[in-house]
Short mmCIF file of C-alpha atoms and ligand atoms in Angstrom, two decimals:
data_model
loop_
_atom_site.label_atom_id
_atom_site.label_comp_id
_atom_site.label_asym_id
_atom_site.label_seq_id
_atom_site.Cartn_x
_atom_site.Cartn_y
_atom_site.Cartn_z
CA MET A 74 -10.27 2.43 37.91
CA HIS A 75 -10.35 6.11 37.31
CA ILE A 76 -12.93 7.21 34.81
CA HIS A 77 -12.19 10.55 33.32
CA GLU A 78 -15.41 12.16 32.34
CA ALA A 79 -15.24 13.91 28.96
CA GLY A 80 -11.52 13.44 29.29
CA ALA A 81 -10.99 14.21 25.67
CA MET A 82 -11.85 17.82 26.27
CA HIS A 83 -9.06 18.43 28.66
CA GLY A 84 -6.84 15.47 28.13
CA ASP A 85 -3.09 15.43 28.15
CA PHE A 86 -2.74 15.59 24.40
CA ALA A 87 1.02 15.82 24.49
CA SER A 88 1.42 12.19 25.45
CA LEU A 89 -0.89 10.89 22.72
CA ARG A 90 -0.67 13.12 19.71
CA PRO A 91 2.13 12.75 17.21
CA SER A 92 4.64 15.60 17.38
CA TRP A 93 3.63 17.01 13.98
CA LEU A 94 0.01 17.46 14.99
CA GLY A 95 -0.46 20.81 16.71
CA VAL A 96 -3.46 21.63 18.86
CA PRO A 97 -5.53 23.89 16.58
CA ASP A 98 -6.43 27.44 17.61
CA ASN A 99 -9.58 27.08 15.60
CA VAL A 100 -10.87 23.57 15.16
CA ASN A 101 -13.20 24.72 12.36
CA ALA A 102 -10.46 26.18 10.18
CA LEU A 103 -9.51 24.48 6.92
CA LEU A 104 -5.88 24.27 5.84
CA PRO A 105 -6.18 25.26 2.15
CA ARG A 106 -3.56 22.90 0.77
CA LEU A 107 -5.45 19.88 2.05
CA TRP A 108 -8.62 20.77 0.22
CA ALA A 109 -9.89 21.18 -3.30
CA ARG A 110 -10.09 24.82 -4.34
CA GLY A 111 -13.88 24.84 -4.37
CA VAL A 112 -14.22 23.73 -0.75
CA GLU A 113 -14.97 26.30 1.93
CA ARG A 114 -16.76 26.56 5.24
CA ALA A 115 -19.65 28.93 4.62
CA ASP A 116 -20.92 31.50 7.11
CA ASP A 117 -23.41 29.01 8.51
CA GLY A 118 -20.48 26.72 9.42
CA VAL A 119 -21.36 24.06 6.84
CA LEU A 120 -18.73 22.80 4.42
CA HIS A 121 -19.56 23.70 0.82
CA VAL A 122 -18.02 22.42 -2.38
CA GLY A 123 -18.52 24.37 -5.58
CA GLY A 124 -21.23 26.30 -3.74
CA LEU A 125 -23.14 23.16 -2.69
CA PRO A 126 -23.58 22.38 1.02
CA VAL A 127 -22.45 18.89 2.02
CA GLU A 128 -25.78 18.26 3.76
CA HIS A 129 -27.49 18.45 0.38
CA LEU A 130 -24.96 16.07 -1.12
CA ALA A 131 -25.46 13.64 1.75
CA ALA A 132 -29.24 13.86 1.43
CA GLU A 133 -29.17 13.31 -2.31
CA PHE A 134 -26.40 10.74 -2.70
CA GLY A 135 -26.08 9.19 0.76
CA THR A 136 -22.94 8.56 2.78
CA PRO A 137 -20.24 7.58 2.59
CA ALA A 138 -19.51 9.24 -0.73
CA TYR A 139 -16.40 10.45 -2.48
CA VAL A 140 -16.91 14.05 -3.57
CA LEU A 141 -14.83 15.26 -6.50
CA ASP A 142 -14.35 18.97 -7.18
CA GLU A 143 -14.01 18.62 -10.93
CA ASP A 144 -12.78 22.16 -11.53
CA ASP A 145 -10.03 21.60 -9.01
CA PHE A 146 -8.95 18.39 -10.75
CA ARG A 147 -9.00 20.11 -14.13
CA ALA A 148 -6.98 23.04 -12.77
CA ARG A 149 -4.34 20.65 -11.41
CA CYS A 150 -4.18 18.86 -14.77
CA ARG A 151 -3.75 22.18 -16.55
CA SER A 152 -1.05 23.40 -14.22
CA TRP A 153 0.94 20.19 -14.81
CA SER A 154 0.44 20.23 -18.56
CA GLU A 155 1.40 23.90 -18.74
CA ALA A 156 4.42 23.42 -16.49
CA PHE A 157 5.64 20.55 -18.69
CA GLY A 158 4.50 22.18 -21.96
CA GLY A 159 6.39 20.60 -24.86
CA ASP A 160 6.99 17.48 -22.80
CA ASP A 161 4.37 14.94 -21.77
CA VAL A 162 2.38 14.45 -18.59
CA TYR A 163 0.69 11.08 -18.17
CA TYR A 164 -2.06 10.80 -15.57
CA ALA A 165 -1.49 7.50 -13.73
CA ALA A 166 -4.99 6.03 -13.96
CA LYS A 167 -4.35 3.50 -11.21
CA ALA A 168 -4.75 6.37 -8.70
CA PHE A 169 -8.37 6.74 -9.75
CA CYS A 170 -9.89 5.42 -12.95
CA SER A 171 -13.28 6.37 -14.33
CA LYS A 172 -14.46 7.53 -17.72
CA ALA A 173 -15.33 11.05 -16.59
CA VAL A 174 -11.99 11.59 -14.87
CA LEU A 175 -9.88 10.20 -17.71
CA ARG A 176 -11.85 12.28 -20.20
CA ALA A 177 -11.32 15.42 -18.09
CA ALA A 178 -7.58 14.70 -17.87
CA ALA A 179 -7.36 14.27 -21.64
CA GLU A 180 -9.39 17.44 -22.24
CA GLU A 181 -6.90 19.33 -20.09
CA GLY A 182 -4.01 18.15 -22.23
CA LEU A 183 -2.78 15.03 -20.42
CA MET A 184 -1.89 11.59 -21.68
CA VAL A 185 -3.00 8.57 -19.61
CA ASP A 186 -1.11 5.60 -18.17
CA VAL A 187 -2.95 2.33 -17.68
CA CYS A 188 -1.60 -0.96 -16.34
CA THR A 189 -4.30 -3.57 -16.94
CA ALA A 190 -6.88 -4.49 -19.56
CA GLY A 191 -9.52 -3.14 -17.18
CA GLU A 192 -7.97 0.33 -17.01
CA LEU A 193 -7.36 0.21 -20.76
CA ALA A 194 -11.04 -0.60 -21.32
CA VAL A 195 -12.09 2.43 -19.26
CA ALA A 196 -9.68 4.70 -21.16
CA LEU A 197 -10.98 3.46 -24.52
CA ALA A 198 -14.59 3.75 -23.34
CA ALA A 199 -13.78 7.31 -22.30
CA GLY A 200 -12.76 8.00 -25.88
CA ILE A 201 -9.07 8.63 -25.15
CA GLU A 202 -7.06 8.28 -28.33
CA PRO A 203 -4.95 5.12 -28.03
CA ARG A 204 -1.81 6.95 -29.10
CA ARG A 205 -2.18 9.04 -25.93
CA LEU A 206 -1.99 5.93 -23.72
CA GLY A 207 0.94 4.25 -22.04
CA PHE A 208 0.65 0.62 -20.94
CA HIS A 209 2.48 -0.44 -17.77
CA GLY A 210 2.74 -3.51 -15.59
CA ASN A 211 5.24 -6.19 -14.58
CA ASN A 212 3.03 -9.09 -15.62
CA LYS A 213 0.86 -8.06 -18.52
CA SER A 214 -0.87 -11.10 -19.97
CA GLU A 215 -0.49 -12.09 -23.60
CA ALA A 216 -4.08 -11.03 -24.19
CA GLU A 217 -3.35 -7.62 -22.67
CA LEU A 218 -0.23 -7.16 -24.77
CA ARG A 219 -2.10 -8.23 -27.90
CA GLU A 220 -4.84 -5.74 -27.21
CA ALA A 221 -2.35 -2.96 -26.49
CA VAL A 222 -0.63 -3.67 -29.82
CA ASP A 223 -3.87 -4.07 -31.76
CA VAL A 224 -5.43 -0.82 -30.56
CA ARG A 225 -2.04 0.87 -31.09
CA VAL A 226 -1.40 2.38 -27.68
CA GLY A 227 1.25 5.09 -27.84
CA ARG A 228 3.80 3.16 -25.84
CA ILE A 229 4.20 -0.09 -23.97
CA ILE A 230 6.61 -0.07 -21.05
CA ALA A 231 8.47 -3.39 -21.09
CA ASP A 232 9.32 -4.90 -17.74
CA SER A 233 10.95 -8.30 -18.45
CA TYR A 234 12.74 -10.31 -21.14
CA THR A 235 9.75 -12.64 -21.29
CA GLU A 236 7.56 -9.70 -22.12
CA ILE A 237 9.91 -8.48 -24.85
CA GLU A 238 9.76 -11.95 -26.43
CA ARG A 239 5.98 -12.03 -26.22
CA LEU A 240 5.74 -8.55 -27.67
CA GLU A 241 7.99 -9.47 -30.59
CA ALA A 242 5.84 -12.46 -31.44
CA ILE A 243 2.62 -10.49 -31.13
CA ALA A 244 3.95 -7.58 -33.16
CA ALA A 245 5.28 -9.88 -35.88
CA GLU A 246 1.94 -11.62 -36.14
CA ALA A 247 -0.06 -8.40 -36.13
CA GLY A 248 2.26 -6.65 -38.55
CA ILE A 249 2.27 -3.63 -36.23
CA ARG A 250 5.49 -2.16 -34.82
CA PRO A 251 4.71 -0.92 -31.30
CA HIS A 252 6.66 1.76 -29.48
CA VAL A 253 8.33 0.14 -26.49
CA MET A 254 10.04 1.80 -23.56
CA VAL A 255 12.33 -0.13 -21.27
CA ARG A 256 11.67 0.23 -17.57
CA VAL A 257 14.92 0.65 -15.73
CA ASN A 258 15.42 -0.28 -12.11
CA VAL A 259 17.78 2.58 -11.32
CA GLY A 260 18.51 1.62 -7.72
CA VAL A 261 16.84 4.66 -6.19
CA GLU A 262 14.07 4.17 -3.71
CA ALA A 263 12.33 7.38 -2.77
CA HIS A 264 9.67 7.83 -0.18
CA THR A 265 8.52 11.10 1.35
CA HIS A 266 11.53 13.14 2.41
CA GLU A 267 14.16 10.47 2.20
CA TYR A 268 15.56 8.29 -0.47
CA ILE A 269 18.10 5.52 -0.73
CA ALA A 270 20.41 5.21 -3.70
CA THR A 271 21.95 1.77 -4.11
CA ALA A 272 23.34 -0.31 -6.93
CA HIS A 273 20.37 -2.64 -6.76
CA GLU A 274 16.85 -2.07 -5.72
CA ASP A 275 15.26 -5.19 -4.30
CA GLN A 276 11.86 -5.05 -6.02
CA LYS A 277 9.94 -6.60 -8.86
CA PHE A 278 9.83 -3.76 -11.37
CA GLY A 279 12.15 -3.05 -14.23
CA PHE A 280 15.50 -4.15 -15.58
CA SER A 281 18.44 -3.69 -13.30
CA LEU A 282 20.88 -1.04 -14.36
CA SER A 283 23.88 -2.40 -12.49
CA ASP A 284 23.55 -5.95 -13.83
CA GLY A 285 23.56 -4.70 -17.39
CA ASP A 286 20.02 -5.98 -17.88
CA ALA A 287 18.64 -2.55 -18.71
CA TYR A 288 21.23 -2.15 -21.46
CA GLU A 289 20.58 -5.65 -22.78
CA ALA A 290 16.80 -5.19 -22.77
CA ALA A 291 17.08 -1.90 -24.64
CA ARG A 292 19.48 -3.53 -27.10
CA ARG A 293 17.03 -6.36 -27.76
CA VAL A 294 14.13 -3.97 -28.33
CA GLY A 295 16.27 -1.61 -30.41
CA THR A 296 17.59 -4.34 -32.69
CA SER A 297 14.24 -6.07 -33.17
CA LYS A 298 12.63 -5.68 -36.59
CA HIS A 299 9.23 -5.80 -34.96
CA LEU A 300 9.66 -3.35 -32.11
CA TYR A 301 10.57 0.31 -31.97
CA LEU A 302 12.66 1.46 -29.01
CA ALA A 303 10.92 4.62 -27.83
CA GLY A 304 13.05 5.36 -24.79
CA LEU A 305 13.81 4.62 -21.17
CA HIS A 306 11.57 4.76 -18.14
CA SER A 307 12.00 4.80 -14.39
CA HIS A 308 9.69 5.28 -11.44
CA ILE A 309 11.33 5.66 -8.07
CA GLY A 310 8.59 5.78 -5.46
CA SER A 311 5.73 7.78 -4.03
CA GLN A 312 5.02 10.85 -1.93
CA ILE A 313 8.27 12.51 -3.03
CA PHE A 314 8.59 16.13 -1.95
CA ASP A 315 11.85 17.31 -3.45
CA THR A 316 13.79 16.54 -6.57
CA SER A 317 17.03 15.26 -5.05
CA ALA A 318 16.12 11.61 -5.65
CA PHE A 319 15.38 12.45 -9.27
CA GLU A 320 18.89 13.89 -9.58
CA VAL A 321 20.27 10.43 -8.95
CA SER A 322 17.76 8.54 -11.09
CA ALA A 323 17.95 10.99 -14.01
CA LEU A 324 21.74 10.90 -14.06
CA ARG A 325 21.73 7.11 -14.17
CA LEU A 326 19.10 7.06 -16.91
CA VAL A 327 20.82 9.71 -19.01
CA ARG A 328 24.13 7.84 -18.87
CA LEU A 329 22.44 4.69 -20.12
CA PHE A 330 20.58 6.69 -22.73
CA ALA A 331 23.85 8.19 -24.01
CA ARG A 332 25.56 4.81 -24.07
CA LEU A 333 22.72 3.24 -26.05
CA GLN A 334 22.71 6.09 -28.52
CA GLU A 335 26.40 5.78 -29.07
CA GLU A 336 26.77 2.01 -29.18
CA LEU A 337 23.55 1.08 -30.91
CA ASP A 338 23.19 4.17 -32.99
CA GLU A 339 19.68 4.26 -31.58
CA ASP A 340 17.52 7.26 -32.14
CA MET A 341 15.44 7.05 -28.95
CA ALA A 342 13.03 9.87 -28.38
CA GLU A 343 12.00 9.81 -24.78
CA LEU A 344 13.02 9.73 -21.16
CA ASP A 345 10.33 9.10 -18.55
CA LEU A 346 11.04 9.96 -14.94
CA GLY A 347 7.88 8.37 -13.54
CA GLY A 348 5.45 9.68 -10.95
CA GLY A 349 5.23 9.77 -7.19
CA PHE A 350 5.10 13.54 -6.70
CA GLY A 351 3.86 14.29 -3.21
CA MET A 352 0.50 15.72 -2.17
CA ALA A 353 -0.70 17.10 1.15
CA TYR A 354 -2.59 14.65 3.36
CA THR A 355 -1.92 16.54 6.60
CA SER A 356 -0.24 19.73 7.77
CA GLN A 357 3.09 17.85 7.60
CA ASP A 358 3.04 17.81 3.81
CA ASP A 359 3.87 20.80 1.66
CA PRO A 360 4.27 19.82 -1.98
CA LEU A 361 6.12 21.90 -4.56
CA PRO A 362 4.10 23.58 -7.30
CA PRO A 363 4.30 21.72 -10.65
CA ALA A 364 6.11 24.67 -12.27
CA ASP A 365 8.97 24.29 -9.76
CA ILE A 366 9.09 20.54 -10.25
CA ALA A 367 9.19 20.95 -14.04
CA ALA A 368 11.92 23.58 -13.90
CA SER A 369 13.99 21.51 -11.55
CA LEU A 370 13.64 18.23 -13.48
CA ARG A 371 14.43 19.95 -16.78
CA LYS A 372 17.52 21.56 -15.34
CA ILE A 373 18.72 18.22 -13.97
CA VAL A 374 18.20 16.45 -17.30
CA GLU A 375 19.73 19.30 -19.34
CA GLU A 376 22.87 19.28 -17.22
CA ASP A 377 23.17 15.50 -17.37
CA CYS A 378 22.68 15.51 -21.14
CA ALA A 379 25.25 18.28 -21.59
CA ALA A 380 27.73 16.28 -19.52
CA ALA A 381 26.98 13.13 -21.56
CA GLY A 382 27.21 15.07 -24.81
CA ILE A 383 23.73 14.19 -26.08
CA ALA A 384 20.72 16.22 -27.15
CA VAL A 385 18.00 16.56 -24.52
CA PRO A 386 15.30 13.94 -25.20
CA ARG A 387 11.60 14.50 -24.82
CA LEU A 388 10.70 14.15 -21.15
CA SER A 389 7.65 12.61 -19.59
CA VAL A 390 6.32 12.33 -16.06
CA GLU A 391 3.45 10.32 -14.60
CA PRO A 392 1.75 11.99 -11.66
CA GLY A 393 -1.24 10.20 -10.16
CA ARG A 394 -1.96 11.28 -6.60
CA ALA A 395 -0.78 14.87 -7.09
CA LEU A 396 -3.56 15.38 -9.66
CA ILE A 397 -6.56 13.53 -8.25
CA GLY A 398 -5.73 13.15 -4.55
CA PRO A 399 -6.48 16.67 -3.30
CA ALA A 400 -9.49 17.08 -5.63
CA VAL A 401 -11.58 14.60 -3.62
CA PHE A 402 -12.82 14.33 -0.05
CA THR A 403 -14.81 11.50 1.50
CA LEU A 404 -18.05 12.46 3.19
CA TYR A 405 -19.01 10.19 6.07
CA GLN A 406 -21.70 10.22 8.69
CA VAL A 407 -20.72 9.70 12.30
CA GLY A 408 -22.43 6.69 13.88
CA THR A 409 -20.97 6.48 17.37
CA VAL A 410 -18.53 8.46 19.51
CA LYS A 411 -16.65 6.75 22.29
CA PRO A 412 -14.07 8.37 24.58
CA VAL A 413 -11.39 5.86 25.52
CA THR A 414 -9.23 6.70 28.53
CA LEU A 415 -5.70 5.54 28.05
CA SER A 416 -4.05 6.88 31.17
CA ALA A 417 -5.03 9.29 33.89
CA GLY A 418 -5.98 12.48 32.13
CA ALA A 419 -5.26 11.24 28.62
CA SER A 420 -8.05 10.03 26.41
CA ARG A 421 -8.94 9.69 22.81
CA LEU A 422 -12.30 10.06 21.11
CA TYR A 423 -13.06 7.13 18.85
CA VAL A 424 -15.36 8.49 16.17
CA SER A 425 -16.94 5.70 14.11
CA VAL A 426 -18.07 6.52 10.59
CA ASP A 427 -20.21 4.61 8.11
CA GLY A 428 -17.28 3.56 5.91
CA GLY A 429 -13.71 2.60 6.70
CA MET A 430 -11.00 0.37 5.32
CA SER A 431 -13.23 -0.74 2.44
CA ASP A 432 -13.23 2.82 1.03
CA ASN A 433 -9.79 3.87 2.30
CA VAL A 434 -7.37 1.08 3.03
CA ARG A 435 -4.27 3.27 2.93
CA THR A 436 -4.17 3.97 6.65
CA ALA A 437 -4.36 0.25 7.48
CA LEU A 438 -2.09 -0.78 4.63
CA TYR A 439 0.61 1.88 4.63
CA ASP A 440 0.15 3.63 7.94
CA ALA A 441 -0.87 6.62 5.84
CA THR A 442 -1.85 9.85 7.57
CA TYR A 443 -5.05 11.77 6.82
CA SER A 444 -6.93 14.75 8.19
CA ALA A 445 -10.60 15.27 8.98
CA THR A 446 -13.02 18.05 9.77
CA LEU A 447 -16.55 18.29 11.07
CA ALA A 448 -18.46 19.12 7.89
CA SER A 449 -22.13 19.65 8.75
CA ARG A 450 -21.58 22.48 11.23
CA ALA A 451 -19.00 24.61 12.94
CA SER A 452 -18.49 23.99 16.63
CA THR A 453 -17.56 26.16 19.58
CA ALA A 454 -16.36 23.16 21.58
CA ALA A 455 -12.70 22.70 22.47
CA PRO A 456 -10.55 20.48 20.29
CA ALA A 457 -10.35 16.83 21.31
CA LEU A 458 -7.81 14.35 20.14
CA ALA A 459 -9.76 11.95 17.98
CA ARG A 460 -9.34 8.84 15.89
CA VAL A 461 -11.71 8.31 12.99
CA VAL A 462 -12.45 4.62 12.64
CA GLY A 463 -14.60 2.60 10.27
CA ARG A 464 -17.38 0.08 10.66
CA HIS A 465 -15.44 -3.05 9.80
CA CYS A 466 -14.73 -5.94 12.12
CA GLU A 467 -11.07 -5.18 12.45
CA ALA A 468 -9.21 -3.19 15.08
CA GLY A 469 -6.89 -1.86 12.35
CA ASP A 470 -9.86 -0.32 10.54
CA ILE A 471 -8.68 3.24 11.01
CA VAL A 472 -9.37 6.07 8.57
CA VAL A 473 -7.65 8.98 10.33
CA LYS A 474 -5.28 7.94 13.05
CA ASP A 475 -4.76 11.32 14.74
CA GLU A 476 -6.79 14.48 14.35
CA PHE A 477 -8.31 17.16 16.51
CA LEU A 478 -12.08 17.34 16.19
CA PRO A 479 -14.50 19.43 18.24
CA ALA A 480 -15.18 17.59 21.49
CA ASP A 481 -18.93 17.74 20.86
CA VAL A 482 -18.76 15.70 17.65
CA ALA A 483 -21.82 13.49 17.81
CA PRO A 484 -23.77 10.78 16.03
CA GLY A 485 -25.44 12.18 12.94
CA ASP A 486 -22.72 14.73 12.22
CA LEU A 487 -21.10 14.68 8.81
CA LEU A 488 -17.33 14.34 8.68
CA ALA A 489 -15.11 15.10 5.69
CA VAL A 490 -11.71 13.52 5.07
CA PRO A 491 -9.72 15.40 2.41
CA GLY A 492 -7.11 14.04 0.03
CA THR A 493 -8.92 10.77 -0.73
CA GLY A 494 -8.92 11.01 -4.53
CA ALA A 495 -5.98 8.69 -5.03
CA TYR A 496 -5.79 4.98 -4.15
CA CYS A 497 -8.99 5.03 -2.07
CA ARG A 498 -11.81 4.17 -4.48
CA SER A 499 -9.30 2.43 -6.75
CA MET A 500 -8.11 0.20 -3.90
CA GLY A 501 -11.58 -0.13 -2.42
CA SER A 502 -12.97 -3.52 -1.45
CA ASN A 503 -16.20 -5.17 -0.37
CA TYR A 504 -14.80 -6.30 2.94
CA ASN A 505 -17.64 -7.32 5.28
CA HIS A 506 -19.89 -7.06 2.21
CA VAL A 507 -19.95 -3.32 2.45
CA PRO A 508 -20.84 -1.94 -0.98
CA ARG A 509 -18.38 0.64 -2.35
CA PRO A 510 -19.41 4.32 -2.18
CA PRO A 511 -20.26 6.41 -5.21
CA VAL A 512 -18.11 9.17 -6.65
CA VAL A 513 -20.04 12.42 -6.97
CA ALA A 514 -18.54 15.11 -9.18
CA VAL A 515 -19.34 18.76 -8.52
CA ARG A 516 -18.96 21.27 -11.32
CA ASP A 517 -20.59 24.62 -12.06
CA GLY A 518 -22.71 24.36 -8.94
CA GLU A 519 -24.12 20.98 -9.97
CA ALA A 520 -23.47 17.52 -8.63
CA ARG A 521 -23.67 14.31 -10.62
CA VAL A 522 -22.74 10.71 -9.95
CA ILE A 523 -19.81 9.58 -12.10
CA LEU A 524 -19.36 6.20 -10.44
CA ALA A 525 -22.49 4.68 -8.94
CA ARG A 526 -22.82 3.36 -5.44
CA GLU A 527 -22.52 -0.39 -5.33
CA THR A 528 -25.53 -2.20 -3.90
CA VAL A 529 -26.04 -5.43 -2.01
CA ASP A 530 -27.73 -6.69 -5.19
CA ASP A 531 -24.46 -6.09 -7.06
CA LEU A 532 -22.71 -8.29 -4.52
CA LEU A 533 -25.40 -10.99 -4.63
CA ARG A 534 -25.33 -11.01 -8.43
CA LEU A 535 -21.79 -12.40 -8.30
CA ASP A 536 -22.68 -14.96 -5.65
CA VAL A 537 -23.98 -17.64 -7.97
CA GLY A 538 -24.29 -20.31 -5.32
C1 PLP B 2041 2.07 4.32 -9.30
C2 PLP B 2041 2.81 4.84 -10.46
C3 PLP B 2041 2.70 6.18 -10.81
C4 PLP B 2041 1.90 7.19 -10.03
O1 PLP B 2041 2.32 7.33 -8.72
P1 PLP B 2041 1.74 8.55 -7.82
O2 PLP B 2041 2.40 8.37 -6.52
O3 PLP B 2041 0.28 8.39 -7.78
O4 PLP B 2041 2.14 9.80 -8.53
C5 PLP B 2041 3.37 6.61 -11.94
N1 PLP B 2041 4.11 5.77 -12.68
C6 PLP B 2041 4.24 4.45 -12.37
C7 PLP B 2041 5.03 3.57 -13.24
C8 PLP B 2041 3.58 3.95 -11.27
O5 PLP B 2041 3.73 2.66 -10.95
#
C-alpha cells in the first residue's frame, strides 16, 4: 500500500473538500463575519479576544472552554432591539441560557423566551421581569403552566387544545387572566436557503391552519372568561437567510388574524413571526443585517395588513442563534494529529481535540458545518485539509468536518472554533462522562466564569449507587 508522507500538505484537495470550501491564500486569516467583534489575531500570531490572548484564557480556565465576547453579544442585542424599535425582540433562551447572558439581553432591551421550568427558573434568578418573558413548548406540564400563570409571565404560547383546557382551569383557580398566544402551524418549512410551503406541515408544533384548528384554538382562547387572546405566533425553521419564507408565513398569519378580528370581534395585539434568522458558521453563510430583516418583515406585514384591511399589529420576533451564536468560540487543545490517506495523493489530517460531541453535538446531529483556526500561533506552513474530531468513542464525533488548517498543526496547539454560542453548551451532554466545559465571558479586558466547568465530582454526586 502506498503511504503518502505528509500527504496532507500536497494532497489532492479537490477530490475531498466540499465545493464551498476554498483553499485559503492565508491560512491564518480570520473571516470577520465568523467571529465576535473583539476577536483578532495579534501581531504575535496569537488569537486575542477583548485584548486577552487565548493562551492566558487556556492557562487560567483550562480547555475546552466556551469563550463569550460579551460586548459583541450586547452589540448584537442592541442592533436587533434598535432595528425592531417599537416592536419586540425575544431572545430565545434555548440557544444558550445562563443568568449573565439573559441579564445582558434584558439590559440591552430584549424580552426573553423560555420553554421549560428550568429556563424559567434561570430567567427569574437573573432578575428578568416576568412580564418580559414568553413561555413556549408543545408539552408544558401542569406545574410549568401553573408557575407561568402564578409568576405572571407576559405571554404563554399555547400549542394544543389540551393545554388550552389546562390553562383555563389553572387561570380560573388562580384568579389570574394570562395572555395567551396561539401557535399556528402555517405550513411553511424553512431551512437555510430553501423553504417548502404546503397546506400541512408534518410536525408536532402548533395548530394547523388548513384544518381550521388554528382558528378554533384562537376562538376558544378568545371566548374564554379566564384567558386573554394576545395574538398569533408562528416559527418556521432555522438558519433562514432571506425573508421569502416569511412572506408566505406572514400572509397566512395575517389572513387568519383579520378573520378572527372580524368574526370574533377580537382585539388581538400581536403577531409573532418566530426566530430562525441565520448566522455565519462558515464562509458559505452571509446573514442579512437585522435592520434589513426588520425593514423587510415590516414591509411584508404592512402590505398584508393593508390588503386584509386591518391595522398593523405589534410585531415580535425571536432570534436565538443570530444573537449568541457568533459571540462565542470554543477553545480546544489539540491532543493528537493523524494524517489519513484516502487515495493516492489525497489525505486528510485528523486533528483530535480535548472536547467533541459532548460540547458541540450539532455536527453529529444535524450535519452542521463549522470553521476552525489555529489559535495559539500563526503558521507559515501550507494549508492542509483537516477534520477536527473529538475525544469520544464514536466515529461520528466530529466537530468541524472540513477545514483548512496549517499542515504543521501539532499536539499542544490551541484551536478555536467560532460560532458555538448557540445550541452547543445548551445541548451539551456528559457522554463518556466528560464534564461539560465552562463559559468564560470577556468584557472590558477582563475574563470571568459565568458558567462553571463541571467536574467528575458533579457527575459522581448524581450517581447514588
Ligand atoms: C428555536 C426557536 C427559536 C430560535 O431559533 P434560532 O434558530 O435560534 O433563531 C425561536 N422561536 C421558537 C418558537 C423556537 O422554537
